[in-house]
Amino acid sequence: MSQPAARFLSLDVFRGLTVFLMIVVNTAGPGAKAYSQLVHAPWFGFTAADAVFPSFLFAVGCSMAFAFSKPIPLNDFTVKVLRRAALIFLLGFLMYWFPFVRKVDGDWALIPFSDTRVMGVLQRIALCYLLAAFAVRWLSPRLIVALCAVLLLGYWAILMAFGDPAAPLSKLGNAGTRLDLLLIGQNHLYRKDGGFDPEGLLGTLPSTVNVLAGYLAARFLKENPGSSQAMGRMAIAGLVLILAGLVWSPLFPIAKKLWTSSFVLLTVGIDLILLAGLAKLLEGKASNPGTYFFQVFGLNPLVLYLFSELFVVVLGMIEVAPGVGIYEWVGVNLFQAVMPGAFGSLLCALAYTLVCWLLGYVMARRGVVVKL
């Protein structure tokens, strides 16, 4: 492997590791509760699962440090960014509309648009990418850091000023929910959290900081290739941000679903330390079977994420017993039968993740890299 490819192997592995964990968390095997660390905190608090989506956004920012490294005319840049953001948003919307039909009184009927969720994971990625791209285009690194501070402090101020005075950080009383209900409407929001949408519009502001942090981190690595001192500084910065998030948390609690500013500091800090560790371990070295496993996930992250979300829906639609889809049947009758409890649920999720990896492997072997 050539030196340039090996030089940023840590970024490829980081991105692939994030996609791997996202699929594992999102497709816990049925028949038993998953390990508590693989389930999102119900509101305030933090679990390992809560770190996955922020890391995906961080990885998006890392990619921007390379995608935007060459000069490009403003008009071409604008068209490219708007097109990519629109495509990602549309794919996210269609993902939630899928399979587009459902059974009503024994007959198949089209799922109406009025019942389809508008926001979601890919939609948030699209909006954060859009905001971060123009920030990167116009601002220096120092001004980007200043913008991050404004976004985090501003988000806190908005929640406290425009939420329910009695409970400004509650699920239905926060300013973000009020904005979503006003602009999007109840029927287009997440259905499993009492009317609160964890990927609502207002949360785009602090989420964009995760993307910008990834951009700054990858740019820093590019400017200091193979420097142990730089990796140490990155790890120290991560530790400082973690401590800052914990210090802030009594006033602005850590909450993934609300995407609080303290949560952003915590997750960015974790990602900086993880990336610094991977860089120290992998920079300047050739890929090996262990790193290649994660590189496969990182080559086509959006494709594999979409496949993981859609294929499990298809498996649920194929009934092997009345009301029991293939995925549920396999999870209960195979994995729970062999290893009951949370470990069986994890094994099922890992097996499904490997199926997704196989698709990525075939694409990688054939040189297929889907770029929106």
Coordinates of C-alpha atoms in Angstrom, one line a residue:
M1 CA 0.0 0.0 0.0
S2 CA 1.3 3.5 -0.9
Q3 CA 2.3 5.9 1.8
P4 CA -0.5 8.4 1.2
A5 CA -3.2 5.8 1.7
A6 CA -1.6 4.4 4.8
R7 CA -1.0 7.9 6.2
F8 CA -4.8 8.4 6.9
L9 CA -5.7 4.8 7.6
S10 CA -6.8 5.9 11.0
L11 CA -9.6 8.1 9.5
D12 CA -10.8 5.2 7.3
V13 CA -10.9 2.9 10.3
F14 CA -12.7 5.5 12.5
R15 CA -15.4 6.0 9.9
G16 CA -15.8 2.2 9.4
L17 CA -15.9 1.6 13.1
T18 CA -18.7 4.1 13.5
V19 CA -20.8 2.5 10.8
F20 CA -20.2 -0.9 12.3
L21 CA -21.4 0.2 15.8
M22 CA -24.4 2.1 14.3
I23 CA -25.7 -1.0 12.7
V24 CA -25.1 -3.1 15.8
V25 CA -27.0 -0.6 18.0
N26 CA -29.9 -0.1 15.5
T27 CA -30.6 -3.8 14.9
A28 CA -30.5 -5.4 18.4
G29 CA -31.6 -9.0 18.2
P30 CA -35.3 -9.6 19.2
G31 CA -36.4 -11.9 22.1
A32 CA -34.4 -10.2 24.9
K33 CA -33.4 -6.8 26.1
A34 CA -30.0 -5.5 24.7
Y35 CA -27.2 -4.6 27.0
S36 CA -27.9 -1.3 28.7
Q37 CA -24.8 0.3 27.1
L38 CA -26.2 -0.6 23.6
V39 CA -29.5 1.2 24.3
H40 CA -29.8 5.0 24.2
A41 CA -30.4 6.8 27.4
P42 CA -34.1 7.5 27.9
W43 CA -33.5 11.2 28.4
F44 CA -30.7 12.7 30.6
G45 CA -27.6 10.4 30.9
F46 CA -25.2 8.8 28.6
T47 CA -24.5 5.3 27.2
A48 CA -22.1 3.9 24.6
A49 CA -24.9 3.8 22.1
D50 CA -25.3 7.6 22.5
A51 CA -21.8 8.2 21.2
V52 CA -22.4 6.5 17.8
F53 CA -24.4 9.1 15.9
P54 CA -22.2 12.0 17.0
S55 CA -19.2 10.0 15.8
F56 CA -20.8 9.5 12.4
L57 CA -21.3 13.3 12.2
F58 CA -17.6 13.7 13.3
A59 CA -16.6 11.4 10.5
V60 CA -18.6 13.4 8.0
G61 CA -16.5 16.4 9.0
C62 CA -13.3 14.4 8.7
S63 CA -14.2 13.6 5.1
M64 CA -14.9 17.3 4.4
A65 CA -11.3 18.1 5.2
F66 CA -10.3 16.2 2.1
A67 CA -13.3 16.8 -0.1
F68 CA -12.9 20.6 0.2
S69 CA -9.1 20.7 0.1
K70 CA -8.8 21.7 -3.5
P71 CA -9.9 25.2 -4.8
I72 CA -13.3 25.2 -6.5
P73 CA -15.4 28.1 -7.9
L74 CA -18.1 29.3 -5.5
N75 CA -20.9 28.5 -8.0
D76 CA -19.6 24.9 -8.5
F77 CA -19.1 24.5 -4.7
T78 CA -22.7 25.7 -4.0
V79 CA -24.2 23.4 -6.5
K80 CA -22.2 20.4 -5.2
V81 CA -23.1 21.1 -1.6
L82 CA -26.8 21.7 -2.2
R83 CA -27.1 18.7 -4.5
R84 CA -25.4 16.4 -2.0
A85 CA -27.5 17.7 1.0
A86 CA -30.7 17.4 -1.0
L87 CA -29.9 13.8 -2.0
I88 CA -29.0 12.7 1.5
F89 CA -32.2 14.3 2.9
L90 CA -34.4 12.7 0.2
L91 CA -32.8 9.3 0.9
G92 CA -33.5 9.7 4.6
F93 CA -37.1 10.6 3.9
L94 CA -37.7 7.7 1.5
M95 CA -36.1 5.4 4.1
Y96 CA -38.8 6.3 6.6
W97 CA -41.5 6.0 4.0
F98 CA -40.3 2.5 3.0
P99 CA -41.8 0.0 2.2
F100 CA -44.4 2.6 1.0
V101 CA -47.3 0.2 1.5
R102 CA -49.0 -1.5 4.4
K103 CA -51.8 -4.0 5.1
V104 CA -55.1 -2.4 5.9
D105 CA -58.0 -4.9 6.6
G106 CA -56.0 -7.6 4.8
D107 CA -55.3 -5.5 1.7
W108 CA -52.2 -3.6 0.7
A109 CA -52.5 0.2 0.7
L110 CA -50.1 3.0 0.0
I111 CA -48.7 4.6 3.2
P112 CA -49.9 8.3 2.9
F113 CA -47.4 11.1 3.0
S114 CA -49.4 12.6 5.8
D115 CA -48.2 9.7 8.1
T116 CA -44.5 9.8 7.1
R117 CA -41.7 11.2 9.3
V118 CA -39.9 14.1 7.7
M119 CA -36.8 14.4 9.9
G120 CA -34.4 11.6 10.8
V121 CA -30.8 10.5 10.9
L122 CA -29.9 11.1 7.3
Q123 CA -31.9 14.3 7.2
R124 CA -29.9 15.6 10.2
I125 CA -26.7 14.6 8.5
A126 CA -27.8 16.5 5.3
L127 CA -28.6 19.7 7.2
C128 CA -25.4 19.6 9.3
Y129 CA -23.3 18.9 6.2
L130 CA -25.0 21.9 4.5
L131 CA -24.3 24.3 7.4
A132 CA -20.8 23.0 8.0
A133 CA -19.8 23.1 4.3
F134 CA -20.5 26.8 4.0
A135 CA -18.8 27.5 7.3
V136 CA -15.7 25.7 6.1
R137 CA -15.8 27.6 2.9
W138 CA -15.9 31.0 4.4
L139 CA -14.3 30.8 7.8
S140 CA -10.8 30.2 9.1
P141 CA -10.2 27.5 11.7
R142 CA -10.2 30.1 14.5
L143 CA -13.5 31.5 13.4
I144 CA -14.9 28.0 13.1
V145 CA -14.0 27.4 16.7
A146 CA -15.8 30.7 17.6
L147 CA -18.8 29.7 15.6
C148 CA -18.9 26.4 17.5
A149 CA -19.0 28.3 20.8
V150 CA -21.8 30.6 19.5
L151 CA -23.9 27.6 18.3
L152 CA -23.5 25.7 21.6
L153 CA -24.2 28.7 23.8
G154 CA -26.9 30.0 21.5
Y155 CA -28.7 26.6 21.6
W156 CA -28.6 26.6 25.4
A157 CA -30.0 30.2 25.4
I158 CA -32.8 29.3 22.9
L159 CA -33.9 26.3 24.9
M160 CA -34.0 28.2 28.2
A161 CA -35.7 31.3 26.7
F162 CA -38.3 29.8 24.4
G163 CA -39.2 26.5 26.1
D164 CA -41.8 25.8 28.7
P165 CA -40.8 28.1 31.7
A166 CA -41.6 25.3 34.1
A167 CA -39.8 22.5 32.2
P168 CA -37.6 24.0 29.3
L169 CA -35.6 20.8 28.9
S170 CA -38.5 18.3 28.9
K171 CA -39.4 16.2 25.9
L172 CA -42.6 18.1 25.0
G173 CA -41.8 21.4 26.7
N174 CA -38.5 22.2 25.0
A175 CA -38.2 24.9 22.3
G176 CA -37.2 22.3 19.7
T177 CA -40.4 20.3 20.0
R178 CA -42.4 23.5 19.8
L179 CA -40.6 24.5 16.6
D180 CA -41.1 21.0 15.1
L181 CA -44.8 21.0 15.9
L182 CA -45.2 24.5 14.4
L183 CA -43.3 23.9 11.2
I184 CA -43.6 20.1 10.6
G185 CA -46.6 18.9 12.4
Q186 CA -47.3 16.0 14.8
N187 CA -48.0 13.4 12.1
H188 CA -44.5 14.0 10.5
L189 CA -42.6 13.5 13.7
Y190 CA -41.0 10.5 15.4
R191 CA -43.8 8.2 16.7
K192 CA -42.1 6.3 19.5
D193 CA -41.2 9.1 21.9
G194 CA -44.5 10.7 22.9
G195 CA -44.4 13.4 20.2
F196 CA -40.8 14.4 20.6
D197 CA -38.5 14.0 17.6
P198 CA -34.8 13.3 18.6
E199 CA -33.7 14.5 15.1
G200 CA -35.7 17.7 15.1
L201 CA -34.9 21.0 13.3
L202 CA -33.4 23.0 16.2
G203 CA -31.0 20.2 17.2
T204 CA -29.3 20.8 13.9
L205 CA -27.4 23.7 15.4
P206 CA -25.4 21.8 18.1
S207 CA -25.1 18.8 15.9
T208 CA -23.3 20.9 13.3
V209 CA -20.5 21.4 15.9
N210 CA -19.8 17.7 15.8
V211 CA -19.2 18.0 12.0
L212 CA -17.1 21.1 12.3
A213 CA -15.0 19.4 15.0
G214 CA -14.3 16.4 12.7
Y215 CA -13.2 18.8 10.0
L216 CA -10.8 20.6 12.3
A217 CA -9.4 17.3 13.6
A218 CA -8.8 15.9 10.2
R219 CA -7.3 19.1 9.0
F220 CA -5.0 19.1 12.0
L221 CA -3.8 15.6 11.2
K222 CA -3.2 16.5 7.6
E223 CA -1.0 19.5 8.7
N224 CA 0.9 17.3 11.2
P225 CA 1.3 13.9 9.6
G226 CA 2.8 11.3 11.8
S227 CA 3.5 13.7 14.6
S228 CA 3.3 12.1 18.0
Q229 CA 3.2 15.5 19.6
A230 CA 0.2 16.5 17.5
M231 CA -1.6 13.3 18.5
G232 CA -0.9 14.0 22.1
R233 CA -2.3 17.5 21.8
M234 CA -5.4 16.1 20.2
A235 CA -5.9 13.6 23.0
I236 CA -5.4 16.4 25.6
A237 CA -7.9 18.6 23.8
G238 CA -10.4 15.7 23.9
L239 CA -9.9 15.3 27.6
V240 CA -10.4 19.0 28.2
L241 CA -13.7 18.9 26.2
I242 CA -14.9 15.9 28.2
L243 CA -14.2 17.6 31.5
A244 CA -15.9 20.8 30.2
G245 CA -19.0 18.8 29.2
L246 CA -19.1 17.2 32.7
V247 CA -18.7 20.6 34.4
W248 CA -21.5 22.1 32.3
S249 CA -23.8 19.1 32.8
P250 CA -25.3 20.2 36.1
L251 CA -26.7 23.3 34.4
F252 CA -27.3 21.8 31.0
P253 CA -27.6 18.0 31.4
I254 CA -26.0 15.6 29.0
A255 CA -28.8 14.2 26.7
K256 CA -28.4 12.7 23.3
K257 CA -32.0 13.0 22.4
L258 CA -32.0 16.7 23.1
W259 CA -28.5 16.9 21.8
T260 CA -27.5 19.3 24.5
S261 CA -24.3 21.4 24.3
S262 CA -22.7 19.4 27.1
F263 CA -23.4 16.2 25.2
V264 CA -21.6 17.8 22.2
L265 CA -18.5 18.6 24.2
L266 CA -18.5 15.1 25.7
T267 CA -18.8 13.3 22.4
V268 CA -16.4 15.5 20.5
G269 CA -13.9 14.9 23.3
I270 CA -14.4 11.1 23.1
D271 CA -13.9 11.2 19.3
L272 CA -10.7 13.3 19.5
I273 CA -9.2 10.8 22.0
L274 CA -10.3 7.8 19.9
L275 CA -9.0 9.3 16.7
A276 CA -5.7 10.3 18.3
G277 CA -5.3 6.7 19.5
L278 CA -6.0 5.3 16.1
A279 CA -3.6 7.7 14.5
K280 CA -0.9 6.8 16.9
L281 CA -1.5 3.1 16.3
L282 CA -2.1 3.1 12.5
E283 CA -0.6 6.2 10.9
G284 CA 2.1 5.3 8.3
K285 CA 1.3 1.6 8.4
A286 CA -0.2 -0.6 5.8
S287 CA -3.7 -2.0 6.1
N288 CA -4.1 -5.5 7.6
P289 CA -7.1 -7.9 7.8
G290 CA -8.3 -6.2 11.1
T291 CA -8.2 -2.7 9.7
Y292 CA -9.6 -3.8 6.3
F293 CA -12.7 -5.1 8.0
F294 CA -13.6 -1.6 9.1
Q295 CA -12.3 0.0 5.9
V296 CA -15.0 -1.9 4.1
F297 CA -17.7 -0.2 6.2
G298 CA -16.0 3.1 5.7
L299 CA -15.8 3.0 1.8
N300 CA -19.6 3.2 1.4
P301 CA -21.0 4.3 4.7
L302 CA -24.3 5.8 3.5
V303 CA -25.0 2.8 1.3
L304 CA -24.4 0.3 4.1
Y305 CA -26.4 2.3 6.6
L306 CA -29.3 2.5 4.2
F307 CA -29.1 -1.2 3.4
S308 CA -29.0 -2.1 7.1
E309 CA -32.2 -0.1 7.8
L310 CA -34.1 -1.2 4.8
F311 CA -33.2 -4.9 4.7
V312 CA -34.2 -5.5 8.3
V313 CA -37.6 -4.0 7.4
V314 CA -37.9 -6.4 4.5
L315 CA -37.0 -9.3 6.7
G316 CA -39.7 -8.2 9.1
M317 CA -42.3 -8.2 6.3
I318 CA -41.5 -11.8 5.2
E319 CA -43.6 -13.8 7.7
V320 CA -42.6 -17.3 8.7
A321 CA -45.5 -17.4 11.1
P322 CA -48.5 -15.2 11.6
G323 CA -47.2 -11.8 12.7
V324 CA -43.6 -13.1 12.9
G325 CA -41.0 -11.9 10.4
I326 CA -37.8 -13.7 9.5
Y327 CA -35.5 -11.5 11.6
E328 CA -37.7 -11.9 14.7
W329 CA -37.9 -15.7 14.2
V330 CA -34.2 -16.1 13.7
G331 CA -33.4 -13.9 16.8
V332 CA -35.8 -15.8 19.0
N333 CA -35.5 -19.4 17.7
L334 CA -31.8 -19.4 16.9
F335 CA -29.8 -16.9 18.9
Q336 CA -32.0 -16.8 22.0
A337 CA -32.2 -20.6 21.9
V338 CA -28.4 -21.0 21.9
M339 CA -27.6 -18.0 24.1
P340 CA -30.6 -16.5 26.0
G341 CA -30.6 -12.9 27.1
A342 CA -28.6 -9.8 26.2
F343 CA -25.7 -11.8 24.8
G344 CA -27.9 -13.6 22.3
S345 CA -29.4 -10.3 21.3
L346 CA -25.9 -9.0 20.6
L347 CA -24.9 -12.1 18.7
C348 CA -27.9 -11.6 16.4
A349 CA -27.1 -8.0 15.8
L350 CA -23.5 -8.9 15.0
A351 CA -24.6 -11.6 12.6
Y352 CA -26.8 -9.1 10.8
T353 CA -24.0 -6.6 10.7
L354 CA -21.8 -9.1 9.1
V355 CA -24.4 -9.6 6.4
C356 CA -24.2 -5.9 5.7
W357 CA -20.4 -6.1 5.7
L358 CA -20.6 -8.8 3.0
L359 CA -22.4 -6.3 0.7
G360 CA -19.7 -3.7 1.5
Y361 CA -17.0 -6.4 0.8
V362 CA -18.4 -7.2 -2.6
M363 CA -18.6 -3.5 -3.5
A364 CA -15.0 -3.0 -2.4
R365 CA -13.7 -5.9 -4.3
R366 CA -15.4 -4.6 -7.5
G367 CA -14.1 -1.1 -6.8
V368 CA -17.6 0.3 -6.4
V369 CA -17.7 3.5 -4.2
V370 CA -21.0 5.4 -4.3
K371 CA -20.5 9.1 -4.0
L372 CA -23.5 11.4 -3.9

